[in-house]
């Protein structure tokens, strides 16, 4: 399912973020954000017709785009691919740090069984955005295996980060490094016995 993008939706998401920790991903938070920025609170009814889940998916997409744009300015293309992926996951967490409670509430909402399709779509978009920002141009089976592997690494790292109280994320980044090292170890060719 493709995601509708517009400047109005992006601005509404940015406006509602400060209200999400108190009001959750809700139309009330969206109305509060719109009112605080001088927007029309009634726009909450038509900006996100799929409700809170649609808001979370759109916010994840906005975060993906922001991550990719910032990564392009950081010159990660000079890094090895594994280092690019590490940099992108770290960048995504860095950019989300001011909104950690909103991320926590988004993850909780997407963890509900009936929201599993939305969670899968959001995760797929995020790991695809990371691989594209890393310069992946694969068109074979590795396209899928890379994304599936990164989905597991990213989900585990995100869960670790949500409980990590350190604003510098040192333990989270060490956790990420261990996960990436495990993936690299699994991908090494085995010697015949």
PDB file of C-alpha atoms in Angstrom:
ATOM      1  CA  UNK A   1       0.000   0.000   0.000  1.00  0.00           C
ATOM      2  CA  UNK A   2       1.522   3.301  -1.035  1.00  0.00           C
ATOM      3  CA  UNK A   3       1.540   6.154   1.413  1.00  0.00           C
ATOM      4  CA  UNK A   4       0.026   9.533   0.667  1.00  0.00           C
ATOM      5  CA  UNK A   5       2.535  12.328   1.126  1.00  0.00           C
ATOM      6  CA  UNK A   6       1.889  16.042   1.331  1.00  0.00           C
ATOM      7  CA  UNK A   7       3.442  19.091   2.927  1.00  0.00           C
ATOM      8  CA  UNK A   8       0.255  19.551   4.972  1.00  0.00           C
ATOM      9  CA  UNK A   9       0.482  16.052   6.429  1.00  0.00           C
ATOM     10  CA  UNK A  10       4.189  16.459   7.203  1.00  0.00           C
ATOM     11  CA  UNK A  11       3.586  19.773   8.991  1.00  0.00           C
ATOM     12  CA  UNK A  12       0.640  18.325  10.910  1.00  0.00           C
ATOM     13  CA  UNK A  13       2.805  15.432  12.105  1.00  0.00           C
ATOM     14  CA  UNK A  14       5.555  17.792  13.244  1.00  0.00           C
ATOM     15  CA  UNK A  15       2.995  19.955  15.030  1.00  0.00           C
ATOM     16  CA  UNK A  16       1.393  17.042  16.869  1.00  0.00           C
ATOM     17  CA  UNK A  17       4.644  15.437  18.099  1.00  0.00           C
ATOM     18  CA  UNK A  18       4.907  17.517  21.296  1.00  0.00           C
ATOM     19  CA  UNK A  19       1.376  16.386  22.228  1.00  0.00           C
ATOM     20  CA  UNK A  20       1.847  12.656  21.587  1.00  0.00           C
ATOM     21  CA  UNK A  21       3.530  11.873  24.949  1.00  0.00           C
ATOM     22  CA  UNK A  22       0.465  13.223  26.769  1.00  0.00           C
ATOM     23  CA  UNK A  23      -2.338  12.333  24.336  1.00  0.00           C
ATOM     24  CA  UNK A  24      -0.905   9.383  22.423  1.00  0.00           C
ATOM     25  CA  UNK A  25      -1.233   8.924  18.679  1.00  0.00           C
ATOM     26  CA  UNK A  26      -4.745  10.289  18.515  1.00  0.00           C
ATOM     27  CA  UNK A  27      -6.943  12.801  16.773  1.00  0.00           C
ATOM     28  CA  UNK A  28      -6.844  14.812  20.014  1.00  0.00           C
ATOM     29  CA  UNK A  29      -3.044  15.121  19.719  1.00  0.00           C
ATOM     30  CA  UNK A  30      -3.378  16.054  16.064  1.00  0.00           C
ATOM     31  CA  UNK A  31      -6.037  18.680  16.826  1.00  0.00           C
ATOM     32  CA  UNK A  32      -3.881  20.099  19.650  1.00  0.00           C
ATOM     33  CA  UNK A  33      -0.876  20.323  17.336  1.00  0.00           C
ATOM     34  CA  UNK A  34      -2.873  21.980  14.589  1.00  0.00           C
ATOM     35  CA  UNK A  35      -4.401  24.467  17.009  1.00  0.00           C
ATOM     36  CA  UNK A  36      -1.002  25.300  18.537  1.00  0.00           C
ATOM     37  CA  UNK A  37       0.430  26.140  15.125  1.00  0.00           C
ATOM     38  CA  UNK A  38      -2.552  28.156  13.957  1.00  0.00           C
ATOM     39  CA  UNK A  39      -3.865  25.397  11.725  1.00  0.00           C
ATOM     40  CA  UNK A  40      -7.452  24.284  11.416  1.00  0.00           C
ATOM     41  CA  UNK A  41      -8.087  21.604  14.086  1.00  0.00           C
ATOM     42  CA  UNK A  42     -10.930  20.263  11.938  1.00  0.00           C
ATOM     43  CA  UNK A  43      -8.313  19.157   9.376  1.00  0.00           C
ATOM     44  CA  UNK A  44      -7.639  16.221  11.700  1.00  0.00           C
ATOM     45  CA  UNK A  45     -10.663  14.514  10.178  1.00  0.00           C
ATOM     46  CA  UNK A  46      -9.342  14.471   6.610  1.00  0.00           C
ATOM     47  CA  UNK A  47      -5.528  14.584   6.972  1.00  0.00           C
ATOM     48  CA  UNK A  48      -5.291  11.021   8.317  1.00  0.00           C
ATOM     49  CA  UNK A  49      -8.470   9.113   7.437  1.00  0.00           C
ATOM     50  CA  UNK A  50      -6.942   5.859   8.750  1.00  0.00           C
ATOM     51  CA  UNK A  51      -6.642   7.403  12.202  1.00  0.00           C
ATOM     52  CA  UNK A  52      -3.770   6.847  14.629  1.00  0.00           C
ATOM     53  CA  UNK A  53      -2.252   3.933  12.696  1.00  0.00           C
ATOM     54  CA  UNK A  54      -2.165   6.070   9.562  1.00  0.00           C
ATOM     55  CA  UNK A  55      -0.498   8.840  11.563  1.00  0.00           C
ATOM     56  CA  UNK A  56       2.198   6.468  12.804  1.00  0.00           C
ATOM     57  CA  UNK A  57       2.848   5.090   9.321  1.00  0.00           C
ATOM     58  CA  UNK A  58       3.077   8.604   7.891  1.00  0.00           C
ATOM     59  CA  UNK A  59       5.404   9.682  10.712  1.00  0.00           C
ATOM     60  CA  UNK A  60       7.673   6.680  10.109  1.00  0.00           C
ATOM     61  CA  UNK A  61       7.780   7.617   6.427  1.00  0.00           C
ATOM     62  CA  UNK A  62       8.609  11.232   7.304  1.00  0.00           C
ATOM     63  CA  UNK A  63      11.405   9.986   9.578  1.00  0.00           C
ATOM     64  CA  UNK A  64      12.716   7.743   6.779  1.00  0.00           C
ATOM     65  CA  UNK A  65      12.867  10.660   4.381  1.00  0.00           C
ATOM     66  CA  UNK A  66      14.589  12.864   6.937  1.00  0.00           C
ATOM     67  CA  UNK A  67      17.136  10.158   7.694  1.00  0.00           C
ATOM     68  CA  UNK A  68      17.948   9.679   4.016  1.00  0.00           C
ATOM     69  CA  UNK A  69      18.275  13.426   3.412  1.00  0.00           C
ATOM     70  CA  UNK A  70      20.598  13.900   6.370  1.00  0.00           C
ATOM     71  CA  UNK A  71      22.647  10.813   5.487  1.00  0.00           C
ATOM     72  CA  UNK A  72      23.295  12.322   2.058  1.00  0.00           C
ATOM     73  CA  UNK A  73      24.865  15.351   3.729  1.00  0.00           C
ATOM     74  CA  UNK A  74      27.113  13.260   5.993  1.00  0.00           C
ATOM     75  CA  UNK A  75      29.108  11.654   3.204  1.00  0.00           C
ATOM     76  CA  UNK A  76      28.474   8.051   4.183  1.00  0.00           C
ATOM     77  CA  UNK A  77      29.155   6.870   0.619  1.00  0.00           C
ATOM     78  CA  UNK A  78      32.873   6.686   1.477  1.00  0.00           C
ATOM     79  CA  UNK A  79      32.160   4.026   4.137  1.00  0.00           C
ATOM     80  CA  UNK A  80      31.958   0.283   3.615  1.00  0.00           C
ATOM     81  CA  UNK A  81      28.385  -0.956   3.201  1.00  0.00           C
ATOM     82  CA  UNK A  82      28.203  -2.432   6.710  1.00  0.00           C
ATOM     83  CA  UNK A  83      29.436   0.867   8.143  1.00  0.00           C
ATOM     84  CA  UNK A  84      26.833   2.751   6.111  1.00  0.00           C
ATOM     85  CA  UNK A  85      24.068   0.590   7.536  1.00  0.00           C
ATOM     86  CA  UNK A  86      25.385   1.130  11.067  1.00  0.00           C
ATOM     87  CA  UNK A  87      25.540   4.880  10.437  1.00  0.00           C
ATOM     88  CA  UNK A  88      21.982   4.913   9.102  1.00  0.00           C
ATOM     89  CA  UNK A  89      20.516   2.974  12.036  1.00  0.00           C
ATOM     90  CA  UNK A  90      22.427   5.248  14.440  1.00  0.00           C
ATOM     91  CA  UNK A  91      21.231   8.320  12.555  1.00  0.00           C
ATOM     92  CA  UNK A  92      17.627   7.139  12.675  1.00  0.00           C
ATOM     93  CA  UNK A  93      17.857   6.729  16.458  1.00  0.00           C
ATOM     94  CA  UNK A  94      19.642  10.060  16.837  1.00  0.00           C
ATOM     95  CA  UNK A  95      16.930  11.873  14.904  1.00  0.00           C
ATOM     96  CA  UNK A  96      14.197  10.140  16.931  1.00  0.00           C
ATOM     97  CA  UNK A  97      15.810  10.811  20.330  1.00  0.00           C
ATOM     98  CA  UNK A  98      13.845  14.030  21.006  1.00  0.00           C
ATOM     99  CA  UNK A  99      10.650  12.057  20.365  1.00  0.00           C
ATOM    100  CA  UNK A 100      11.461   8.879  22.276  1.00  0.00           C
ATOM    101  CA  UNK A 101       8.091   8.753  24.035  1.00  0.00           C
ATOM    102  CA  UNK A 102       6.298   9.209  20.698  1.00  0.00           C
ATOM    103  CA  UNK A 103       8.350   6.300  19.315  1.00  0.00           C
ATOM    104  CA  UNK A 104       7.458   4.192  22.347  1.00  0.00           C
ATOM    105  CA  UNK A 105       3.763   4.921  21.875  1.00  0.00           C
ATOM    106  CA  UNK A 106       4.018   4.243  18.133  1.00  0.00           C
ATOM    107  CA  UNK A 107       5.673   0.871  18.750  1.00  0.00           C
ATOM    108  CA  UNK A 108       2.994   0.005  21.320  1.00  0.00           C
ATOM    109  CA  UNK A 109       0.234   0.898  18.870  1.00  0.00           C
ATOM    110  CA  UNK A 110       1.796  -1.092  16.032  1.00  0.00           C
ATOM    111  CA  UNK A 111       2.353  -4.067  18.371  1.00  0.00           C
ATOM    112  CA  UNK A 112      -1.392  -4.635  18.670  1.00  0.00           C
ATOM    113  CA  UNK A 113      -2.267  -7.778  16.708  1.00  0.00           C
ATOM    114  CA  UNK A 114      -4.747  -6.038  14.400  1.00  0.00           C
ATOM    115  CA  UNK A 115      -2.064  -3.501  13.448  1.00  0.00           C
ATOM    116  CA  UNK A 116       0.460  -6.129  12.319  1.00  0.00           C
ATOM    117  CA  UNK A 117       0.051  -5.269   8.613  1.00  0.00           C
ATOM    118  CA  UNK A 118       0.786  -1.590   9.308  1.00  0.00           C
ATOM    119  CA  UNK A 119       3.787  -2.545  11.457  1.00  0.00           C
ATOM    120  CA  UNK A 120       5.134  -4.741   8.667  1.00  0.00           C
ATOM    121  CA  UNK A 121       4.658  -1.971   6.087  1.00  0.00           C
ATOM    122  CA  UNK A 122       6.365   0.641   8.273  1.00  0.00           C
ATOM    123  CA  UNK A 123       9.288  -1.658   9.017  1.00  0.00           C
ATOM    124  CA  UNK A 124       9.642  -2.618   5.357  1.00  0.00           C
ATOM    125  CA  UNK A 125       9.673   1.034   4.309  1.00  0.00           C
ATOM    126  CA  UNK A 126      12.266   1.913   6.938  1.00  0.00           C
ATOM    127  CA  UNK A 127      14.718  -0.863   6.089  1.00  0.00           C
ATOM    128  CA  UNK A 128      14.222  -0.208   2.384  1.00  0.00           C
ATOM    129  CA  UNK A 129      14.988   3.488   2.955  1.00  0.00           C
ATOM    130  CA  UNK A 130      18.134   2.494   4.863  1.00  0.00           C
ATOM    131  CA  UNK A 131      19.348   0.169   2.134  1.00  0.00           C
ATOM    132  CA  UNK A 132      18.606   2.715  -0.581  1.00  0.00           C
ATOM    133  CA  UNK A 133      20.452   5.418   1.378  1.00  0.00           C
ATOM    134  CA  UNK A 134      23.350   2.960   1.734  1.00  0.00           C
ATOM    135  CA  UNK A 135      23.476   2.654  -2.060  1.00  0.00           C
ATOM    136  CA  UNK A 136      22.003  -0.829  -2.428  1.00  0.00           C
ATOM    137  CA  UNK A 137      21.174  -1.565  -6.050  1.00  0.00           C
ATOM    138  CA  UNK A 138      20.541  -5.299  -5.748  1.00  0.00           C
ATOM    139  CA  UNK A 139      17.842  -6.798  -7.927  1.00  0.00           C
ATOM    140  CA  UNK A 140      18.205 -10.461  -7.022  1.00  0.00           C
ATOM    141  CA  UNK A 141      17.243 -12.525  -3.971  1.00  0.00           C
ATOM    142  CA  UNK A 142      19.722 -10.539  -1.864  1.00  0.00           C
ATOM    143  CA  UNK A 143      17.345  -7.559  -2.176  1.00  0.00           C
ATOM    144  CA  UNK A 144      14.910  -9.434   0.074  1.00  0.00           C
ATOM    145  CA  UNK A 145      17.388 -11.173   2.357  1.00  0.00           C
ATOM    146  CA  UNK A 146      19.209  -7.914   3.105  1.00  0.00           C
ATOM    147  CA  UNK A 147      15.984  -6.184   4.043  1.00  0.00           C
ATOM    148  CA  UNK A 148      14.700  -9.081   6.132  1.00  0.00           C
ATOM    149  CA  UNK A 149      17.996  -9.292   7.997  1.00  0.00           C
ATOM    150  CA  UNK A 150      18.109  -5.553   8.613  1.00  0.00           C
ATOM    151  CA  UNK A 151      14.482  -5.611   9.797  1.00  0.00           C
ATOM    152  CA  UNK A 152      15.482  -8.017  12.566  1.00  0.00           C
ATOM    153  CA  UNK A 153      18.568  -6.017  13.513  1.00  0.00           C
ATOM    154  CA  UNK A 154      16.678  -2.708  13.462  1.00  0.00           C
ATOM    155  CA  UNK A 155      13.708  -4.016  15.460  1.00  0.00           C
ATOM    156  CA  UNK A 156      15.976  -5.489  18.133  1.00  0.00           C
ATOM    157  CA  UNK A 157      18.061  -2.310  18.301  1.00  0.00           C
ATOM    158  CA  UNK A 158      14.960  -0.133  18.505  1.00  0.00           C
ATOM    159  CA  UNK A 159      13.616  -2.239  21.387  1.00  0.00           C
ATOM    160  CA  UNK A 160      16.968  -1.976  23.178  1.00  0.00           C
ATOM    161  CA  UNK A 161      17.103   1.796  22.596  1.00  0.00           C
ATOM    162  CA  UNK A 162      13.615   2.303  24.031  1.00  0.00           C
ATOM    163  CA  UNK A 163      14.774   0.977  27.403  1.00  0.00           C
ATOM    164  CA  UNK A 164      18.248   2.615  27.291  1.00  0.00           C
ATOM    165  CA  UNK A 165      18.246   5.711  29.553  1.00  0.00           C
ATOM    166  CA  UNK A 166      21.592   7.010  28.199  1.00  0.00           C
ATOM    167  CA  UNK A 167      21.024  10.063  25.972  1.00  0.00           C
ATOM    168  CA  UNK A 168      24.313   9.300  24.204  1.00  0.00           C
ATOM    169  CA  UNK A 169      23.020   5.819  23.273  1.00  0.00           C
ATOM    170  CA  UNK A 170      26.414   4.187  23.901  1.00  0.00           C
ATOM    171  CA  UNK A 171      24.930   0.892  25.123  1.00  0.00           C
ATOM    172  CA  UNK A 172      22.452   0.887  22.247  1.00  0.00           C
ATOM    173  CA  UNK A 173      25.199   1.457  19.686  1.00  0.00           C
ATOM    174  CA  UNK A 174      27.276  -1.325  21.266  1.00  0.00           C
ATOM    175  CA  UNK A 175      24.191  -3.570  21.026  1.00  0.00           C
ATOM    176  CA  UNK A 176      23.809  -2.605  17.350  1.00  0.00           C
ATOM    177  CA  UNK A 177      27.482  -3.372  16.717  1.00  0.00           C
ATOM    178  CA  UNK A 178      27.073  -6.842  18.245  1.00  0.00           C
ATOM    179  CA  UNK A 179      24.014  -7.571  16.076  1.00  0.00           C
ATOM    180  CA  UNK A 180      25.818  -6.446  12.934  1.00  0.00           C
ATOM    181  CA  UNK A 181      28.862  -8.524  13.868  1.00  0.00           C
ATOM    182  CA  UNK A 182      26.617 -11.576  14.301  1.00  0.00           C
ATOM    183  CA  UNK A 183      25.084 -11.015  10.862  1.00  0.00           C
ATOM    184  CA  UNK A 184      28.558 -10.646   9.325  1.00  0.00           C
ATOM    185  CA  UNK A 185      29.674 -13.846  11.031  1.00  0.00           C
ATOM    186  CA  UNK A 186      26.659 -15.708   9.633  1.00  0.00           C
ATOM    187  CA  UNK A 187      27.418 -14.471   6.118  1.00  0.00           C
ATOM    188  CA  UNK A 188      31.024 -15.637   6.066  1.00  0.00           C
ATOM    189  CA  UNK A 189      31.681 -18.690   3.941  1.00  0.00           C
ATOM    190  CA  UNK A 190      32.327 -21.780   6.024  1.00  0.00           C
ATOM    191  CA  UNK A 191      35.454 -23.815   5.529  1.00  0.00           C
ATOM    192  CA  UNK A 192      35.039 -27.442   4.587  1.00  0.00           C
ATOM    193  CA  UNK A 193      35.921 -29.777   7.441  1.00  0.00           C
TER     194      UNK A 193
END
